[in-house]
């Protein structure tokens, strides 16, 4: 059986990871070589981001022989470009999980999703990963009444399940965040933040220490089943395996028919300043939490280990043009939230794809007997993709229970052929709604 004969990436990125602040401060990659021959493994993993690396690592810990093929290098996609925020839970809140999946399973899903940051913390501790981790909590900010409904529901629903969360008023926001741009907020103590590319490269080194083989610059061009095993073909070699896990997320191409149509890849732009002045270091997020708001066109921000402000938001197009004009929306938002910050001191610009789903939860798909995928982390990939790796490993081992999201059929985003035009309309609509119902 042939799943696909060729992979034509839906989106070819022109933003190399080395142009980002993270790429300039992450240190050296492990020495790795592309795949240039035929190799065999128990499990082949496609994609060396958080999800793929976590899957491989959790399998290798159980004695499974794993080979990873990666089109670029470990952490090259969203895993190495995001804001590094370790966010607990899914986009949907626990009560909705219960409504969707039933009382018993919904509560187990909520507990597992809420515990996703601990998977990250455990991996960092177990393998001594140096990635500037701070376990200082996560702040979600509400601009107006509609956002306040979301933050209040978060505090109430997680609080009723024994989680330490609390509401912040305007005065506390000014003290803890350093802005007067928001009316209310919540603090969730489970959250944290880190240097995402250091974390990805640390996971890669941990995989190598467990015997995982990682082949960079080796894009998978097809996945076939020859009747005995799966064959993942690359440009210069192939991996023969009993099981395959696809972890390509926002950079999913057409290698597997329909998989890229199950998500909506949205481009995010990131700005990073020079190190802040002493006054602003003390004012903006003095305890160094990560923060994000509830707006439909949301903004998120944090402070890195060198006291730079890292600020993310949508950009002015869906093309990765590393041009200051393409980041106008982000500059305006930064000035709105932190008017004291001199935006002329923004010296790092980069972009990356976030994979959204229409139901706001990540998806686990069984695409064939022994062929799995995990994708659609909705902007929460540091914790959730790490958790998904553990879950996908359990599926491969036949040990997956009902503690997390079920395996689902692969959905198709309506009118995905016209996603460019659809995104433009959706972004315009969201911007309008942010103005009239903040």
GROMACS .gro file of C-alpha atoms in nm:
model
  438
    1UNK     CA    1   0.000   0.000   0.000
    2UNK     CA    2   0.130   0.346  -0.088
    3UNK     CA    3   0.020   0.633   0.133
    4UNK     CA    4   0.182   0.896  -0.083
    5UNK     CA    5   0.431   0.905  -0.363
    6UNK     CA    6   0.567   1.253  -0.311
    7UNK     CA    7   0.572   1.532  -0.055
    8UNK     CA    8   0.532   1.888  -0.181
    9UNK     CA    9   0.541   2.105   0.128
   10UNK     CA   10   0.237   2.331   0.145
   11UNK     CA   11   0.457   2.598   0.289
   12UNK     CA   12   0.830   2.646   0.230
   13UNK     CA   13   0.973   2.868   0.501
   14UNK     CA   14   1.226   3.137   0.418
   15UNK     CA   15   1.289   3.215   0.785
   16UNK     CA   16   1.584   3.010   0.898
   17UNK     CA   17   1.596   2.933   1.267
   18UNK     CA   18   1.944   3.089   1.289
   19UNK     CA   19   1.798   3.433   1.214
   20UNK     CA   20   1.591   3.429   1.534
   21UNK     CA   21   1.709   3.537   1.876
   22UNK     CA   22   1.674   3.178   1.994
   23UNK     CA   23   1.893   3.055   1.709
   24UNK     CA   24   2.160   3.308   1.799
   25UNK     CA   25   2.165   3.214   2.168
   26UNK     CA   26   2.098   2.839   2.177
   27UNK     CA   27   2.454   2.710   2.154
   28UNK     CA   28   2.573   2.432   1.928
   29UNK     CA   29   2.369   2.153   1.777
   30UNK     CA   30   2.473   1.792   1.833
   31UNK     CA   31   2.680   1.662   1.541
   32UNK     CA   32   2.438   1.477   1.314
   33UNK     CA   33   2.449   1.343   0.960
   34UNK     CA   34   2.171   1.315   0.698
   35UNK     CA   35   2.027   0.976   0.608
   36UNK     CA   36   2.217   0.844   0.305
   37UNK     CA   37   2.139   0.471   0.322
   38UNK     CA   38   1.868   0.223   0.414
   39UNK     CA   39   1.826   0.163   0.789
   40UNK     CA   40   1.582  -0.034   1.004
   41UNK     CA   41   1.417   0.059   1.334
   42UNK     CA   42   1.127  -0.048   1.547
   43UNK     CA   43   0.971   0.298   1.514
   44UNK     CA   44   1.036   0.575   1.262
   45UNK     CA   45   0.951   0.930   1.370
   46UNK     CA   46   0.900   1.205   1.111
   47UNK     CA   47   0.985   1.546   1.256
   48UNK     CA   48   1.232   1.645   1.529
   49UNK     CA   49   1.030   1.906   1.715
   50UNK     CA   50   0.906   1.872   2.071
   51UNK     CA   51   0.647   1.607   1.982
   52UNK     CA   52   0.876   1.391   1.771
   53UNK     CA   53   1.169   1.414   2.012
   54UNK     CA   54   0.949   1.342   2.314
   55UNK     CA   55   0.791   1.044   2.135
   56UNK     CA   56   1.132   0.903   2.048
   57UNK     CA   57   1.272   0.961   2.396
   58UNK     CA   58   0.980   0.797   2.577
   59UNK     CA   59   1.002   0.498   2.342
   60UNK     CA   60   1.379   0.467   2.377
   61UNK     CA   61   1.345   0.464   2.756
   62UNK     CA   62   1.142   0.144   2.709
   63UNK     CA   63   1.411  -0.018   2.497
   64UNK     CA   64   1.254   0.061   2.158
   65UNK     CA   65   1.489   0.123   1.864
   66UNK     CA   66   1.391   0.462   1.713
   67UNK     CA   67   1.509   0.659   1.410
   68UNK     CA   68   1.401   1.020   1.345
   69UNK     CA   69   1.407   1.185   1.003
   70UNK     CA   70   1.393   1.565   1.002
   71UNK     CA   71   1.368   1.797   0.701
   72UNK     CA   72   1.596   2.058   0.859
   73UNK     CA   73   1.739   2.027   1.212
   74UNK     CA   74   1.599   1.950   1.560
   75UNK     CA   75   1.372   2.233   1.673
   76UNK     CA   76   1.372   2.403   1.332
   77UNK     CA   77   0.995   2.466   1.313
   78UNK     CA   78   0.760   2.608   1.574
   79UNK     CA   79   0.943   2.419   1.849
   80UNK     CA   80   1.246   2.645   1.815
   81UNK     CA   81   1.066   2.971   1.735
   82UNK     CA   82   0.788   3.002   1.993
   83UNK     CA   83   0.776   3.213   2.309
   84UNK     CA   84   0.890   2.934   2.539
   85UNK     CA   85   0.577   2.953   2.755
   86UNK     CA   86   0.495   2.631   2.941
   87UNK     CA   87   0.116   2.661   2.955
   88UNK     CA   88  -0.102   2.414   3.147
   89UNK     CA   89  -0.420   2.268   2.998
   90UNK     CA   90  -0.589   2.286   2.662
   91UNK     CA   91  -0.753   2.588   2.499
   92UNK     CA   92  -1.088   2.451   2.619
   93UNK     CA   93  -1.154   2.445   2.993
   94UNK     CA   94  -1.230   2.139   3.209
   95UNK     CA   95  -1.608   2.176   3.208
   96UNK     CA   96  -1.611   2.169   2.830
   97UNK     CA   97  -1.385   1.863   2.833
   98UNK     CA   98  -1.645   1.691   3.050
   99UNK     CA   99  -1.927   1.806   2.819
  100UNK     CA  100  -1.746   1.672   2.512
  101UNK     CA  101  -1.602   1.346   2.643
  102UNK     CA  102  -1.825   1.250   2.936
  103UNK     CA  103  -1.775   1.295   3.309
  104UNK     CA  104  -1.520   1.020   3.376
  105UNK     CA  105  -1.305   1.057   3.069
  106UNK     CA  106  -1.339   1.435   3.058
  107UNK     CA  107  -1.202   1.466   3.410
  108UNK     CA  108  -0.910   1.237   3.325
  109UNK     CA  109  -0.834   1.443   3.014
  110UNK     CA  110  -0.842   1.761   3.221
  111UNK     CA  111  -0.604   1.613   3.476
  112UNK     CA  112  -0.364   1.487   3.208
  113UNK     CA  113  -0.370   1.815   3.013
  114UNK     CA  114  -0.328   2.019   3.328
  115UNK     CA  115  -0.026   1.807   3.417
  116UNK     CA  116   0.147   1.861   3.081
  117UNK     CA  117   0.397   2.116   3.224
  118UNK     CA  118   0.520   1.851   3.466
  119UNK     CA  119   0.620   1.631   3.170
  120UNK     CA  120   0.845   1.917   3.055
  121UNK     CA  121   0.988   1.974   3.402
  122UNK     CA  122   1.057   1.603   3.448
  123UNK     CA  123   1.237   1.572   3.115
  124UNK     CA  124   1.451   1.876   3.195
  125UNK     CA  125   1.540   1.740   3.539
  126UNK     CA  126   1.596   1.379   3.432
  127UNK     CA  127   1.832   1.470   3.149
  128UNK     CA  128   1.993   1.782   3.291
  129UNK     CA  129   1.871   2.002   3.006
  130UNK     CA  130   2.002   2.358   3.036
  131UNK     CA  131   1.728   2.574   2.888
  132UNK     CA  132   1.680   2.874   3.122
  133UNK     CA  133   1.375   2.716   3.286
  134UNK     CA  134   1.171   2.930   3.525
  135UNK     CA  135   0.880   2.772   3.712
  136UNK     CA  136   0.726   3.108   3.800
  137UNK     CA  137   0.368   3.058   3.675
  138UNK     CA  138   0.166   3.180   3.378
  139UNK     CA  139  -0.049   3.494   3.355
  140UNK     CA  140  -0.349   3.532   3.123
  141UNK     CA  141  -0.474   3.888   3.075
  142UNK     CA  142  -0.820   4.015   2.984
  143UNK     CA  143  -0.872   4.343   2.801
  144UNK     CA  144  -1.245   4.375   2.875
  145UNK     CA  145  -1.561   4.195   2.990
  146UNK     CA  146  -1.552   3.912   2.732
  147UNK     CA  147  -1.196   3.828   2.831
  148UNK     CA  148  -1.288   3.851   3.199
  149UNK     CA  149  -1.544   3.573   3.144
  150UNK     CA  150  -1.262   3.349   3.018
  151UNK     CA  151  -1.020   3.423   3.301
  152UNK     CA  152  -1.289   3.391   3.568
  153UNK     CA  153  -1.396   3.055   3.425
  154UNK     CA  154  -1.035   2.934   3.427
  155UNK     CA  155  -0.991   3.026   3.793
  156UNK     CA  156  -1.327   2.878   3.896
  157UNK     CA  157  -1.304   2.552   3.702
  158UNK     CA  158  -0.943   2.468   3.777
  159UNK     CA  159  -0.979   2.592   4.135
  160UNK     CA  160  -1.269   2.354   4.193
  161UNK     CA  161  -1.030   2.074   4.092
  162UNK     CA  162  -0.770   2.170   4.349
  163UNK     CA  163  -0.540   2.371   4.121
  164UNK     CA  164  -0.371   2.685   4.256
  165UNK     CA  165  -0.507   2.968   4.042
  166UNK     CA  166  -0.625   3.316   4.131
  167UNK     CA  167  -0.762   3.636   3.982
  168UNK     CA  168  -0.547   3.949   3.956
  169UNK     CA  169  -0.702   4.295   3.973
  170UNK     CA  170  -0.576   4.606   3.795
  171UNK     CA  171  -0.339   4.697   4.075
  172UNK     CA  172  -0.181   4.351   4.082
  173UNK     CA  173  -0.151   4.352   3.702
  174UNK     CA  174   0.043   4.677   3.714
  175UNK     CA  175   0.270   4.529   3.984
  176UNK     CA  176   0.319   4.182   3.835
  177UNK     CA  177   0.309   4.262   3.461
  178UNK     CA  178   0.400   4.629   3.442
  179UNK     CA  179   0.112   4.751   3.227
  180UNK     CA  180  -0.222   4.930   3.268
  181UNK     CA  181  -0.357   4.795   2.937
  182UNK     CA  182  -0.566   4.514   3.091
  183UNK     CA  183  -0.867   4.511   3.319
  184UNK     CA  184  -0.822   4.171   3.486
  185UNK     CA  185  -0.608   3.860   3.475
  186UNK     CA  186  -0.539   3.520   3.623
  187UNK     CA  187  -0.228   3.356   3.763
  188UNK     CA  188  -0.180   2.979   3.717
  189UNK     CA  189   0.108   2.850   3.928
  190UNK     CA  190   0.160   2.539   3.711
  191UNK     CA  191   0.307   2.739   3.424
  192UNK     CA  192   0.660   2.844   3.348
  193UNK     CA  193   0.887   2.949   3.064
  194UNK     CA  194   1.214   2.847   2.901
  195UNK     CA  195   1.442   2.895   2.600
  196UNK     CA  196   1.257   2.679   2.344
  197UNK     CA  197   1.545   2.600   2.110
  198UNK     CA  198   1.775   2.510   2.400
  199UNK     CA  199   1.498   2.277   2.521
  200UNK     CA  200   1.457   2.120   2.175
  201UNK     CA  201   1.831   2.068   2.136
  202UNK     CA  202   1.846   1.929   2.490
  203UNK     CA  203   1.575   1.678   2.401
  204UNK     CA  204   1.776   1.583   2.092
  205UNK     CA  205   2.085   1.521   2.304
  206UNK     CA  206   1.875   1.318   2.549
  207UNK     CA  207   1.747   1.108   2.258
  208UNK     CA  208   2.102   1.044   2.141
  209UNK     CA  209   2.200   0.937   2.491
  210UNK     CA  210   1.926   0.673   2.475
  211UNK     CA  211   2.038   0.540   2.139
  212UNK     CA  212   1.793   0.724   1.913
  213UNK     CA  213   1.929   0.798   1.566
  214UNK     CA  214   1.847   1.146   1.434
  215UNK     CA  215   1.892   1.226   1.066
  216UNK     CA  216   1.872   1.601   0.985
  217UNK     CA  217   1.839   1.747   0.635
  218UNK     CA  218   1.643   1.432   0.548
  219UNK     CA  219   1.286   1.527   0.454
  220UNK     CA  220   1.045   1.236   0.432
  221UNK     CA  221   0.910   1.228   0.075
  222UNK     CA  222   0.679   0.927   0.107
  223UNK     CA  223   0.543   0.669   0.350
  224UNK     CA  224   0.464   0.328   0.204
  225UNK     CA  225   0.368  -0.012   0.338
  226UNK     CA  226   0.521  -0.303   0.151
  227UNK     CA  227   0.309  -0.569   0.321
  228UNK     CA  228   0.565  -0.641   0.592
  229UNK     CA  229   0.662  -0.301   0.733
  230UNK     CA  230   0.643   0.072   0.677
  231UNK     CA  231   0.900   0.238   0.455
  232UNK     CA  232   0.975   0.607   0.514
  233UNK     CA  233   1.165   0.731   0.210
  234UNK     CA  234   1.387   1.036   0.214
  235UNK     CA  235   1.579   1.197  -0.069
  236UNK     CA  236   1.884   0.977  -0.017
  237UNK     CA  237   1.773   0.682   0.195
  238UNK     CA  238   1.489   0.513   0.377
  239UNK     CA  239   1.384   0.385   0.718
  240UNK     CA  240   1.210   0.048   0.743
  241UNK     CA  241   0.997   0.026   1.058
  242UNK     CA  242   0.702  -0.155   1.209
  243UNK     CA  243   0.549   0.173   1.330
  244UNK     CA  244   0.564   0.534   1.213
  245UNK     CA  245   0.479   0.852   1.406
  246UNK     CA  246   0.423   1.174   1.209
  247UNK     CA  247   0.502   1.489   1.411
  248UNK     CA  248   0.515   1.769   1.155
  249UNK     CA  249   0.245   1.999   1.299
  250UNK     CA  250   0.232   2.345   1.132
  251UNK     CA  251   0.485   2.241   0.868
  252UNK     CA  252   0.289   1.939   0.745
  253UNK     CA  253   0.309   1.902   0.369
  254UNK     CA  254   0.127   1.671   0.129
  255UNK     CA  255   0.322   1.356   0.214
  256UNK     CA  256   0.011   1.211   0.379
  257UNK     CA  257  -0.306   1.302   0.188
  258UNK     CA  258  -0.539   1.522   0.388
  259UNK     CA  259  -0.323   1.561   0.698
  260UNK     CA  260  -0.232   1.923   0.624
  261UNK     CA  261  -0.601   1.991   0.556
  262UNK     CA  262  -0.688   1.893   0.914
  263UNK     CA  263  -0.520   2.202   1.061
  264UNK     CA  264  -0.505   2.576   0.998
  265UNK     CA  265  -0.141   2.694   0.996
  266UNK     CA  266  -0.128   3.058   1.106
  267UNK     CA  267   0.183   3.272   1.094
  268UNK     CA  268   0.299   3.444   1.411
  269UNK     CA  269   0.561   3.719   1.428
  270UNK     CA  270   0.801   3.764   1.717
  271UNK     CA  271   0.990   4.076   1.824
  272UNK     CA  272   1.277   4.084   2.071
  273UNK     CA  273   1.434   4.396   2.218
  274UNK     CA  274   1.784   4.456   2.340
  275UNK     CA  275   1.820   4.402   2.719
  276UNK     CA  276   1.585   4.637   2.899
  277UNK     CA  277   1.698   4.927   3.113
  278UNK     CA  278   1.729   4.867   3.486
  279UNK     CA  279   1.399   5.045   3.554
  280UNK     CA  280   1.208   4.837   3.299
  281UNK     CA  281   1.373   4.513   3.416
  282UNK     CA  282   1.219   4.580   3.756
  283UNK     CA  283   0.882   4.690   3.618
  284UNK     CA  284   0.794   4.442   3.339
  285UNK     CA  285   0.722   4.092   3.469
  286UNK     CA  286   0.963   4.129   3.764
  287UNK     CA  287   0.905   3.764   3.865
  288UNK     CA  288   0.958   3.658   3.503
  289UNK     CA  289   0.630   3.479   3.437
  290UNK     CA  290   0.516   3.421   3.080
  291UNK     CA  291   0.201   3.611   2.984
  292UNK     CA  292  -0.064   3.605   2.712
  293UNK     CA  293  -0.397   3.777   2.665
  294UNK     CA  294  -0.743   3.649   2.577
  295UNK     CA  295  -0.794   3.860   2.265
  296UNK     CA  296  -0.894   3.681   1.948
  297UNK     CA  297  -0.582   3.823   1.786
  298UNK     CA  298  -0.384   3.755   2.097
  299UNK     CA  299  -0.048   3.886   2.208
  300UNK     CA  300   0.197   3.707   2.432
  301UNK     CA  301   0.519   3.818   2.593
  302UNK     CA  302   0.795   3.735   2.838
  303UNK     CA  303   1.149   3.823   2.944
  304UNK     CA  304   1.444   3.605   2.846
  305UNK     CA  305   1.747   3.523   3.063
  306UNK     CA  306   1.930   3.833   2.933
  307UNK     CA  307   1.637   4.065   3.021
  308UNK     CA  308   1.514   4.109   2.664
  309UNK     CA  309   1.142   4.158   2.608
  310UNK     CA  310   1.009   3.884   2.376
  311UNK     CA  311   0.677   3.983   2.219
  312UNK     CA  312   0.458   3.778   1.984
  313UNK     CA  313   0.147   3.858   1.781
  314UNK     CA  314   0.009   3.813   1.433
  315UNK     CA  315   0.194   3.970   1.142
  316UNK     CA  316   0.065   4.170   0.846
  317UNK     CA  317   0.067   3.885   0.594
  318UNK     CA  318   0.086   3.508   0.579
  319UNK     CA  319   0.428   3.516   0.414
  320UNK     CA  320   0.748   3.490   0.612
  321UNK     CA  321   0.888   3.824   0.507
  322UNK     CA  322   1.153   3.926   0.758
  323UNK     CA  323   1.086   4.292   0.697
  324UNK     CA  324   0.998   4.541   0.968
  325UNK     CA  325   0.692   4.652   0.770
  326UNK     CA  326   0.548   4.301   0.803
  327UNK     CA  327   0.557   4.330   1.183
  328UNK     CA  328   0.357   4.653   1.211
  329UNK     CA  329   0.073   4.493   1.410
  330UNK     CA  330   0.318   4.359   1.668
  331UNK     CA  331   0.496   4.693   1.704
  332UNK     CA  332   0.160   4.866   1.761
  333UNK     CA  333   0.057   4.611   2.022
  334UNK     CA  334   0.390   4.636   2.201
  335UNK     CA  335   0.356   5.014   2.221
  336UNK     CA  336  -0.003   4.980   2.343
  337UNK     CA  337   0.089   4.740   2.624
  338UNK     CA  338   0.435   4.873   2.713
  339UNK     CA  339   0.454   5.238   2.598
  340UNK     CA  340   0.780   5.293   2.788
  341UNK     CA  341   0.966   5.038   2.574
  342UNK     CA  342   1.169   5.195   2.297
  343UNK     CA  343   1.070   4.992   1.989
  344UNK     CA  344   1.374   5.124   1.804
  345UNK     CA  345   1.565   4.882   2.025
  346UNK     CA  346   1.388   4.583   1.868
  347UNK     CA  347   1.676   4.411   1.693
  348UNK     CA  348   1.542   4.058   1.639
  349UNK     CA  349   1.246   3.965   1.416
  350UNK     CA  350   1.131   3.617   1.318
  351UNK     CA  351   0.822   3.418   1.229
  352UNK     CA  352   0.682   3.068   1.267
  353UNK     CA  353   0.370   2.861   1.197
  354UNK     CA  354   0.118   2.779   1.470
  355UNK     CA  355  -0.109   2.484   1.389
  356UNK     CA  356  -0.468   2.556   1.494
  357UNK     CA  357  -0.762   2.316   1.493
  358UNK     CA  358  -1.129   2.401   1.453
  359UNK     CA  359  -1.224   2.223   1.777
  360UNK     CA  360  -0.939   2.391   1.974
  361UNK     CA  361  -0.780   2.063   2.084
  362UNK     CA  362  -0.481   1.872   1.942
  363UNK     CA  363  -0.551   1.563   1.735
  364UNK     CA  364  -0.424   1.206   1.759
  365UNK     CA  365  -0.490   1.016   1.437
  366UNK     CA  366  -0.437   0.652   1.347
  367UNK     CA  367  -0.379   0.678   0.974
  368UNK     CA  368  -0.317   0.307   0.925
  369UNK     CA  369  -0.218  -0.001   1.120
  370UNK     CA  370   0.098   0.121   1.294
  371UNK     CA  371   0.082   0.475   1.147
  372UNK     CA  372   0.006   0.757   1.393
  373UNK     CA  373   0.012   1.136   1.389
  374UNK     CA  374  -0.010   1.404   1.656
  375UNK     CA  375  -0.061   1.769   1.568
  376UNK     CA  376  -0.260   2.088   1.624
  377UNK     CA  377  -0.126   2.225   1.952
  378UNK     CA  378  -0.303   2.561   1.920
  379UNK     CA  379  -0.017   2.774   2.047
  380UNK     CA  380   0.050   2.560   2.355
  381UNK     CA  381   0.309   2.332   2.206
  382UNK     CA  382   0.588   2.346   2.467
  383UNK     CA  383   0.388   2.153   2.725
  384UNK     CA  384   0.128   1.989   2.503
  385UNK     CA  385   0.362   1.857   2.233
  386UNK     CA  386   0.589   1.717   2.503
  387UNK     CA  387   0.288   1.546   2.658
  388UNK     CA  388   0.170   1.422   2.318
  389UNK     CA  389   0.506   1.256   2.265
  390UNK     CA  390   0.451   1.053   2.580
  391UNK     CA  391   0.098   0.963   2.469
  392UNK     CA  392   0.202   0.865   2.115
  393UNK     CA  393   0.477   0.646   2.259
  394UNK     CA  394   0.214   0.470   2.469
  395UNK     CA  395   0.002   0.409   2.159
  396UNK     CA  396   0.301   0.254   1.983
  397UNK     CA  397   0.360   0.026   2.282
  398UNK     CA  398  -0.007  -0.072   2.302
  399UNK     CA  399  -0.030   0.084   2.648
  400UNK     CA  400  -0.250   0.387   2.578
  401UNK     CA  401  -0.549   0.406   2.806
  402UNK     CA  402  -0.833   0.656   2.829
  403UNK     CA  403  -0.649   0.919   3.030
  404UNK     CA  404  -0.614   1.158   2.740
  405UNK     CA  405  -0.773   1.261   2.413
  406UNK     CA  406  -0.913   0.980   2.200
  407UNK     CA  407  -0.781   0.875   1.862
  408UNK     CA  408  -1.005   1.048   1.607
  409UNK     CA  409  -1.070   1.030   1.232
  410UNK     CA  410  -0.877   1.287   1.035
  411UNK     CA  411  -1.104   1.591   0.983
  412UNK     CA  412  -1.087   1.827   0.690
  413UNK     CA  413  -1.093   2.203   0.735
  414UNK     CA  414  -1.380   2.333   0.517
  415UNK     CA  415  -1.261   2.516   0.202
  416UNK     CA  416  -0.898   2.442   0.291
  417UNK     CA  417  -0.805   2.514  -0.071
  418UNK     CA  418  -0.897   2.874  -0.004
  419UNK     CA  419  -0.728   2.897   0.334
  420UNK     CA  420  -0.529   3.209   0.236
  421UNK     CA  421  -0.842   3.411   0.159
  422UNK     CA  422  -1.025   3.255   0.454
  423UNK     CA  423  -0.751   3.350   0.696
  424UNK     CA  424  -0.755   3.710   0.576
  425UNK     CA  425  -1.131   3.731   0.637
  426UNK     CA  426  -1.104   3.558   0.974
  427UNK     CA  427  -0.825   3.786   1.093
  428UNK     CA  428  -1.022   4.095   0.990
  429UNK     CA  429  -1.328   3.965   1.174
  430UNK     CA  430  -1.129   3.885   1.488
  431UNK     CA  431  -0.973   4.228   1.489
  432UNK     CA  432  -1.320   4.384   1.468
  433UNK     CA  433  -1.452   4.167   1.752
  434UNK     CA  434  -1.151   4.253   1.968
  435UNK     CA  435  -1.249   4.618   1.929
  436UNK     CA  436  -1.622   4.582   2.002
  437UNK     CA  437  -1.616   4.293   2.253
  438UNK     CA  438  -1.276   4.293   2.429
   0.00000   0.00000   0.00000
